[in-house]
Amino acid sequence: MEWLKIDDVAKETGLTKRSIRYYEEIGLIKSPERSDGGIRLYTEEDVQQLKNIVLAKKVLGFSLQEIQQFLQIHDQVMKHRSNASSSLDEAQRQAELEQMAEAVSKQLELVDFKIEEMTKVRQELADLSGRITTAMRR
């Protein structure tokens, strides 16, 4: 396994080292392995998770709290999949699935709202562009 130091991760993700450490502190990413000297050592999986966080912030305009909620839901679904044959009885399993479905539904509503808002902004910019083009032709 190839390990990356925080400098390399910062360059690859476009984040500052301070942001990466902060994301670790608030639980957006898991604490990385450490070298004998205490240097943080990251995997490609860690880098990909940070890239997903950057994408969610930039493209979707998600707050860190919204990203944290999304990651919790994602982790819960993945744990549920791996524990599908666990000792949960059918009623517990159904309640857990309903809770996950509700959480995912709320996330979808949030994304839909953001898409609607972005569409409004895009339309406003397109209208402004049209007005500018018309004014330039006069």
Coordinates of N, CA, C and O in Angstrom, one line a residue:
M1 N 0.8 -1.2 0.0 CA 0.0 0.0 0.0 C 0.9 1.2 0.0 O 1.8 1.3 0.7
E2 N 0.5 2.2 -0.8 CA 1.3 3.4 -0.9 C 0.7 4.4 0.0 O -0.5 4.7 0.0
W3 N 1.5 5.1 0.8 CA 1.1 6.1 1.8 C 1.4 7.4 1.2 O 2.4 7.7 0.6
L4 N 0.5 8.4 1.5 CA 0.7 9.8 1.1 C 0.7 10.6 2.3 O 0.0 10.4 3.3
K5 N 1.6 11.6 2.3 CA 1.7 12.6 3.4 C 0.7 13.7 3.1 O 0.3 13.9 2.0
I6 N 0.5 14.4 4.2 CA -0.5 15.5 4.1 C -0.2 16.5 3.0 O -1.1 17.0 2.4
D7 N 1.0 16.8 2.8 CA 1.4 17.8 1.7 C 0.9 17.3 0.4 O 0.4 18.0 -0.5
D8 N 1.1 16.0 0.1 CA 0.7 15.4 -1.2 C -0.8 15.4 -1.3 O -1.4 15.6 -2.4
V9 N -1.5 15.1 -0.2 CA -2.9 15.0 -0.2 C -3.5 16.4 -0.4 O -4.4 16.6 -1.2
A10 N -2.9 17.4 0.2 CA -3.3 18.8 0.0 C -3.2 19.2 -1.5 O -4.1 19.8 -2.1
K11 N -2.1 18.9 -2.1 CA -1.9 19.2 -3.5 C -2.9 18.5 -4.4 O -3.5 19.1 -5.3
E12 N -3.2 17.2 -4.1 CA -4.1 16.4 -5.0 C -5.5 16.8 -4.8 O -6.3 16.8 -5.8
T13 N -5.9 17.3 -3.6 CA -7.3 17.7 -3.4 C -7.6 19.1 -3.5 O -8.8 19.5 -3.6
G14 N -6.6 20.0 -3.5 CA -6.8 21.4 -3.5 C -7.2 22.0 -2.2 O -7.5 23.2 -2.1
L15 N -7.1 21.2 -1.1 CA -7.4 21.6 0.2 C -6.1 22.1 0.9 O -5.0 21.7 0.5
T16 N -6.3 22.9 2.0 CA -5.1 23.2 2.8 C -4.9 22.1 3.8 O -5.8 21.3 4.1
K17 N -3.7 22.0 4.3 CA -3.4 21.0 5.3 C -4.3 21.3 6.6 O -4.7 20.4 7.2
R18 N -4.5 22.5 6.8 CA -5.4 22.9 8.0 C -6.8 22.4 7.8 O -7.4 21.8 8.7
S19 N -7.3 22.5 6.6 CA -8.7 22.0 6.3 C -8.7 20.5 6.5 O -9.7 19.9 7.1
I20 N -7.7 19.8 6.0 CA -7.7 18.3 6.1 C -7.6 17.9 7.6 O -8.4 17.0 8.0
R21 N -6.8 18.6 8.4 CA -6.8 18.3 9.8 C -8.1 18.6 10.5 O -8.6 17.8 11.3
Y22 N -8.7 19.7 10.0 CA -10.1 20.0 10.6 C -11.1 19.0 10.2 O -11.9 18.6 11.1
Y23 N -11.1 18.5 9.0 CA -12.1 17.5 8.6 C -11.9 16.2 9.4 O -12.9 15.6 9.7
E24 N -10.7 15.9 9.7 CA -10.4 14.8 10.6 C -10.9 15.0 12.0 O -11.6 14.2 12.6
E25 N -10.7 16.2 12.5 CA -11.1 16.6 13.8 C -12.6 16.5 14.0 O -13.1 16.0 15.0
I26 N -13.4 16.9 13.0 CA -14.9 16.9 13.1 C -15.5 15.6 12.6 O -16.7 15.4 12.7
G27 N -14.6 14.7 12.2 CA -15.1 13.3 11.8 C -15.6 13.2 10.4 O -16.2 12.2 10.1
L28 N -15.3 14.1 9.5 CA -15.6 14.0 8.1 C -14.8 12.9 7.5 O -15.2 12.2 6.5
I29 N -13.5 12.7 7.9 CA -12.7 11.7 7.5 C -12.2 10.9 8.7 O -12.1 11.5 9.8
K30 N -11.8 9.7 8.5 CA -11.3 8.9 9.6 C -9.9 9.4 9.9 O -9.2 9.9 9.0
S31 N -9.4 9.2 11.1 CA -8.1 9.5 11.5 C -7.1 8.6 10.7 O -7.3 7.4 10.7
P32 N -6.1 9.2 10.0 CA -5.2 8.4 9.2 C -4.2 7.6 10.1 O -4.1 7.9 11.3
E33 N -3.6 6.7 9.4 CA -2.5 6.0 10.1 C -1.4 7.0 10.4 O -1.4 8.1 9.8
R34 N -0.5 6.7 11.3 CA 0.6 7.6 11.6 C 1.9 6.8 11.5 O 2.0 5.6 11.8
S35 N 2.9 7.5 11.1 CA 4.3 6.9 11.0 C 4.8 6.8 12.4 O 4.2 7.4 13.4
D36 N 6.0 6.2 12.6 CA 6.6 6.1 13.9 C 6.9 7.5 14.4 O 6.9 7.8 15.6
G37 N 7.1 8.5 13.5 CA 7.4 9.9 13.9 C 6.1 10.7 14.1 O 6.2 11.9 14.3
G38 N 4.9 10.1 13.9 CA 3.7 10.8 14.1 C 3.2 11.5 12.9 O 2.2 12.2 13.0
I39 N 3.8 11.3 11.8 CA 3.3 11.9 10.5 C 2.1 11.2 10.0 O 2.0 10.0 10.0
R40 N 1.1 12.0 9.6 CA -0.2 11.4 9.1 C 0.1 10.8 7.7 O 0.8 11.3 6.9
L41 N -0.4 9.6 7.6 CA -0.2 8.8 6.3 C -1.6 8.4 5.8 O -2.4 7.8 6.4
Y42 N -1.8 8.9 4.6 CA -3.2 8.7 3.9 C -3.1 7.7 2.8 O -2.1 7.5 2.2
T43 N -4.3 7.1 2.6 CA -4.4 6.2 1.4 C -5.1 6.9 0.3 O -5.6 8.0 0.4
E44 N -5.2 6.2 -0.8 CA -5.9 6.7 -2.0 C -7.4 6.8 -1.7 O -8.1 7.7 -2.1
E45 N -7.9 5.9 -0.8 CA -9.3 5.9 -0.4 C -9.6 7.2 0.4 O -10.6 7.9 0.2
D46 N -8.6 7.6 1.2 CA -8.7 8.9 2.0 C -8.8 10.1 1.1 O -9.6 11.0 1.2
V47 N -7.9 10.0 0.1 CA -7.9 11.1 -0.9 C -9.2 11.2 -1.7 O -9.7 12.3 -1.9
Q48 N -9.7 10.1 -2.1 CA -11.0 10.0 -2.8 C -12.1 10.6 -1.9 O -13.0 11.4 -2.4
Q49 N -12.1 10.2 -0.7 CA -13.2 10.8 0.2 C -13.1 12.3 0.3 O -14.1 13.0 0.3
L50 N -11.9 12.8 0.4 CA -11.7 14.2 0.5 C -12.1 14.9 -0.8 O -12.7 16.0 -0.8
K51 N -11.8 14.3 -1.9 CA -12.3 14.8 -3.2 C -13.8 14.9 -3.3 O -14.4 15.8 -3.8
N52 N -14.4 13.8 -2.7 CA -15.9 13.8 -2.7 C -16.4 15.0 -1.8 O -17.5 15.6 -2.1
I53 N -15.8 15.2 -0.7 CA -16.2 16.3 0.1 C -16.0 17.7 -0.6 O -16.9 18.5 -0.5
V54 N -14.9 17.8 -1.3 CA -14.7 19.1 -2.0 C -15.8 19.2 -3.1 O -16.3 20.3 -3.3
L55 N -16.1 18.2 -3.8 CA -17.1 18.2 -4.8 C -18.5 18.6 -4.2 O -19.2 19.4 -4.8
A56 N -18.8 17.9 -3.1 CA -20.1 18.2 -2.5 C -20.2 19.7 -2.0 O -21.2 20.3 -2.1
K57 N -19.1 20.2 -1.6 CA -19.1 21.6 -1.1 C -19.1 22.6 -2.3 O -19.9 23.5 -2.3
K58 N -18.3 22.3 -3.3 CA -18.2 23.3 -4.5 C -19.4 23.1 -5.4 O -20.1 24.2 -5.7
V59 N -19.8 22.0 -5.8 CA -20.8 21.8 -6.8 C -22.2 21.9 -6.2 O -23.1 22.6 -6.8
L60 N -22.4 21.2 -5.1 CA -23.7 21.2 -4.5 C -24.0 22.3 -3.5 O -25.1 22.5 -3.1
G61 N -22.9 22.9 -3.1 CA -23.0 23.9 -2.0 C -23.4 23.4 -0.7 O -24.0 24.1 0.1
F62 N -23.0 22.2 -0.4 CA -23.3 21.5 0.9 C -22.5 22.2 1.9 O -21.3 22.5 1.7
S63 N -23.1 22.3 3.1 CA -22.3 22.8 4.3 C -21.6 21.6 4.8 O -21.9 20.4 4.5
L64 N -20.6 21.8 5.7 CA -19.9 20.7 6.3 C -20.9 19.8 7.1 O -20.8 18.5 7.1
Q65 N -21.9 20.4 7.7 CA -22.9 19.6 8.5 C -23.7 18.7 7.5 O -24.0 17.6 7.8
E66 N -24.1 19.3 6.4 CA -24.8 18.5 5.4 C -24.0 17.3 4.9 O -24.5 16.2 4.7
I67 N -22.7 17.6 4.6 CA -21.8 16.5 4.2 C -21.7 15.5 5.2 O -21.7 14.3 4.9
Q68 N -21.5 15.9 6.5 CA -21.4 14.9 7.6 C -22.7 14.1 7.7 O -22.5 12.8 7.8
Q69 N -23.8 14.6 7.5 CA -25.1 13.9 7.5 C -25.1 12.8 6.4 O -25.5 11.7 6.5
F70 N -24.7 13.3 5.2 CA -24.6 12.4 4.0 C -23.7 11.2 4.3 O -24.0 10.1 4.0
L71 N -22.5 11.5 4.8 CA -21.5 10.5 5.1 C -22.0 9.5 6.1 O -21.8 8.3 6.0
Q72 N -22.7 10.0 7.1 CA -23.3 9.1 8.2 C -24.4 8.2 7.5 O -24.4 7.0 7.9
I73 N -25.2 8.7 6.7 CA -26.2 7.9 6.0 C -25.5 6.8 5.1 O -25.9 5.7 5.2
H74 N -24.5 7.3 4.4 CA -23.8 6.4 3.5 C -23.2 5.2 4.4 O -23.3 4.0 4.0
D75 N -22.5 5.6 5.5 CA -21.9 4.6 6.3 C -22.9 3.6 6.9 O -22.7 2.4 7.0
Q76 N -24.1 4.2 7.3 CA -25.1 3.4 7.9 C -25.7 2.3 6.8 O -25.9 1.2 7.2
V77 N -25.8 2.8 5.6 CA -26.3 1.9 4.5 C -25.3 0.8 4.3 O -25.6 -0.4 4.2
M78 N -24.0 1.2 4.2 CA -22.9 0.2 4.0 C -22.9 -0.8 5.1 O -22.7 -2.0 4.9
K79 N -23.0 -0.4 6.4 CA -23.0 -1.3 7.5 C -24.2 -2.2 7.4 O -24.1 -3.4 7.7
H80 N -25.3 -1.7 7.1 CA -26.5 -2.5 7.0 C -26.4 -3.6 5.9 O -26.7 -4.7 6.2
R81 N -25.8 -3.2 4.8 CA -25.5 -4.2 3.7 C -24.6 -5.3 4.2 O -24.9 -6.5 3.9
S82 N -23.6 -5.0 4.9 CA -22.6 -6.0 5.4 C -23.2 -6.8 6.5 O -22.7 -7.9 6.8
N83 N -24.2 -6.3 7.2 CA -24.8 -7.0 8.4 C -26.2 -7.5 8.0 O -27.0 -7.8 8.9
A84 N -26.4 -7.7 6.7 CA -27.8 -8.1 6.3 C -28.2 -9.5 7.0 O -29.4 -9.7 7.2
S85 N -27.2 -10.3 7.2 CA -27.6 -11.6 7.8 C -27.3 -11.6 9.3 O -27.1 -12.6 9.9
S86 N -27.3 -10.4 9.9 CA -26.9 -10.3 11.4 C -28.1 -10.8 12.2 O -29.1 -11.3 11.7
S87 N -28.0 -10.6 13.5 CA -28.9 -11.1 14.5 C -30.2 -10.2 14.6 O -31.0 -10.5 15.5
L88 N -30.3 -9.2 13.8 CA -31.5 -8.3 13.9 C -32.7 -9.1 13.5 O -32.7 -9.8 12.5
D89 N -33.8 -8.9 14.3 CA -35.1 -9.6 13.9 C -35.7 -8.7 12.8 O -35.3 -7.6 12.5
E90 N -36.7 -9.2 12.2 CA -37.3 -8.6 11.0 C -37.9 -7.2 11.4 O -37.7 -6.3 10.6
A91 N -38.5 -7.0 12.5 CA -39.0 -5.7 12.9 C -37.9 -4.7 13.1 O -38.0 -3.5 12.7
Q92 N -36.8 -5.1 13.7 CA -35.6 -4.2 13.9 C -35.1 -3.8 12.5 O -34.7 -2.7 12.3
R93 N -34.9 -4.8 11.7 CA -34.4 -4.6 10.3 C -35.3 -3.6 9.6 O -34.8 -2.7 8.9
Q94 N -36.6 -3.8 9.6 CA -37.5 -2.9 8.9 C -37.5 -1.5 9.5 O -37.4 -0.5 8.7
A95 N -37.4 -1.4 10.8 CA -37.3 0.0 11.4 C -36.0 0.7 11.0 O -36.0 1.9 10.6
E96 N -34.9 -0.1 10.9 CA -33.6 0.5 10.5 C -33.7 0.9 9.0 O -33.2 2.0 8.6
L97 N -34.3 0.1 8.2 CA -34.5 0.5 6.7 C -35.3 1.7 6.6 O -35.1 2.6 5.7
E98 N -36.4 1.8 7.4 CA -37.3 3.0 7.3 C -36.6 4.2 7.7 O -36.7 5.3 7.1
Q99 N -35.7 4.1 8.7 CA -35.0 5.3 9.2 C -34.0 5.7 8.1 O -33.8 6.9 7.8
M100 N -33.3 4.8 7.5 CA -32.4 5.1 6.4 C -33.1 5.7 5.2 O -32.6 6.7 4.6
A101 N -34.3 5.2 4.9 CA -35.1 5.7 3.7 C -35.5 7.1 4.0 O -35.4 8.0 3.1
E102 N -35.9 7.4 5.2 CA -36.2 8.8 5.5 C -35.0 9.8 5.4 O -35.2 10.9 4.9
A103 N -33.9 9.3 5.9 CA -32.7 10.1 5.9 C -32.3 10.4 4.4 O -31.9 11.5 4.1
V104 N -32.3 9.4 3.6 CA -32.0 9.5 2.2 C -33.0 10.4 1.5 O -32.6 11.3 0.7
S105 N -34.2 10.3 1.8 CA -35.3 11.2 1.2 C -35.0 12.6 1.5 O -35.1 13.5 0.7
K106 N -34.6 12.9 2.8 CA -34.3 14.3 3.2 C -33.1 14.8 2.4 O -33.1 16.0 2.0
Q107 N -32.1 14.0 2.2 CA -30.9 14.4 1.4 C -31.3 14.7 0.0 O -30.9 15.6 -0.6
L108 N -32.2 13.8 -0.6 CA -32.7 14.1 -2.0 C -33.4 15.4 -2.1 O -33.3 16.1 -3.0
E109 N -34.3 15.7 -1.1 CA -35.0 16.9 -1.1 C -34.0 18.1 -1.0 O -34.2 19.1 -1.7
L110 N -33.0 18.0 -0.2 CA -32.0 19.1 -0.2 C -31.3 19.3 -1.5 O -31.1 20.4 -2.0
V111 N -30.9 18.2 -2.2 CA -30.3 18.3 -3.5 C -31.3 18.9 -4.5 O -30.9 19.8 -5.3
D112 N -32.5 18.5 -4.5 CA -33.5 19.0 -5.4 C -33.7 20.5 -5.2 O -33.8 21.3 -6.1
F113 N -33.7 20.9 -3.9 CA -33.9 22.4 -3.6 C -32.7 23.1 -4.1 O -32.8 24.2 -4.7
K114 N -31.5 22.6 -3.9 CA -30.3 23.3 -4.4 C -30.3 23.4 -6.0 O -29.9 24.4 -6.5
I115 N -30.7 22.3 -6.6 CA -30.8 22.3 -8.1 C -31.8 23.4 -8.5 O -31.5 24.2 -9.5
E116 N -33.0 23.5 -7.9 CA -34.0 24.5 -8.2 C -33.4 25.9 -8.0 O -33.5 26.8 -8.9
E117 N -32.6 26.2 -7.0 CA -32.0 27.5 -6.7 C -31.0 27.8 -7.8 O -30.9 28.9 -8.3
M118 N -30.2 26.8 -8.1 CA -29.1 27.0 -9.1 C -29.8 27.3 -10.5 O -29.3 28.1 -11.3
T119 N -30.9 26.6 -10.8 CA -31.6 26.8 -12.0 C -32.1 28.2 -12.1 O -32.0 28.9 -13.2
K120 N -32.6 28.8 -11.0 CA -33.1 30.2 -11.0 C -31.9 31.1 -11.2 O -32.1 32.1 -12.0
V121 N -30.8 30.9 -10.6 CA -29.6 31.7 -10.8 C -29.1 31.7 -12.2 O -28.8 32.7 -12.8
R122 N -29.1 30.4 -12.7 CA -28.7 30.3 -14.1 C -29.6 31.0 -15.1 O -29.1 31.7 -16.0
Q123 N -30.9 31.0 -14.9 CA -31.9 31.7 -15.7 C -31.7 33.2 -15.6 O -31.7 33.9 -16.7
E124 N -31.4 33.7 -14.4 CA -31.2 35.1 -14.3 C -29.9 35.5 -15.0 O -29.9 36.6 -15.7
L125 N -28.9 34.7 -14.9 CA -27.6 35.0 -15.7 C -27.8 35.0 -17.2 O -27.3 35.8 -17.9
A126 N -28.6 34.0 -17.6 CA -28.9 33.9 -19.1 C -29.7 35.1 -19.5 O -29.4 35.7 -20.6
D127 N -30.7 35.6 -18.7 CA -31.4 36.8 -19.1 C -30.5 38.0 -19.2 O -30.6 38.8 -20.1
L128 N -29.6 38.1 -18.2 CA -28.6 39.2 -18.2 C -27.7 39.2 -19.4 O -27.5 40.2 -20.0
S129 N -27.3 38.0 -19.7 CA -26.5 37.8 -20.9 C -27.2 38.3 -22.2 O -26.6 38.9 -23.0
G130 N -28.5 37.9 -22.3 CA -29.3 38.3 -23.4 C -29.4 39.8 -23.5 O -29.3 40.4 -24.6
R131 N -29.7 40.4 -22.4 CA -29.8 41.9 -22.4 C -28.5 42.6 -22.8 O -28.5 43.6 -23.5
I132 N -27.4 42.0 -22.3 CA -26.1 42.6 -22.7 C -25.8 42.5 -24.2 O -25.4 43.4 -24.9
T133 N -26.1 41.3 -24.7 CA -25.9 41.0 -26.1 C -26.8 42.0 -27.0 O -26.4 42.5 -28.0
T134 N -28.1 42.2 -26.5 CA -29.0 43.1 -27.2 C -28.5 44.5 -27.2 O -28.5 45.2 -28.2
A135 N -28.0 44.9 -26.0 CA -27.4 46.3 -25.9 C -26.2 46.5 -26.8 O -26.0 47.6 -27.3
M136 N -25.4 45.5 -26.9 CA -24.2 45.6 -27.7 C -24.5 45.7 -29.2 O -23.7 46.3 -29.9
R137 N -25.6 45.2 -29.6 CA -26.0 45.3 -31.1 C -26.6 46.6 -31.5 O -26.8 46.9 -32.6
R138 N -26.9 47.4 -30.5 CA -27.6 48.7 -30.8 C -26.6 49.7 -31.3 O -25.5 49.8 -31.1

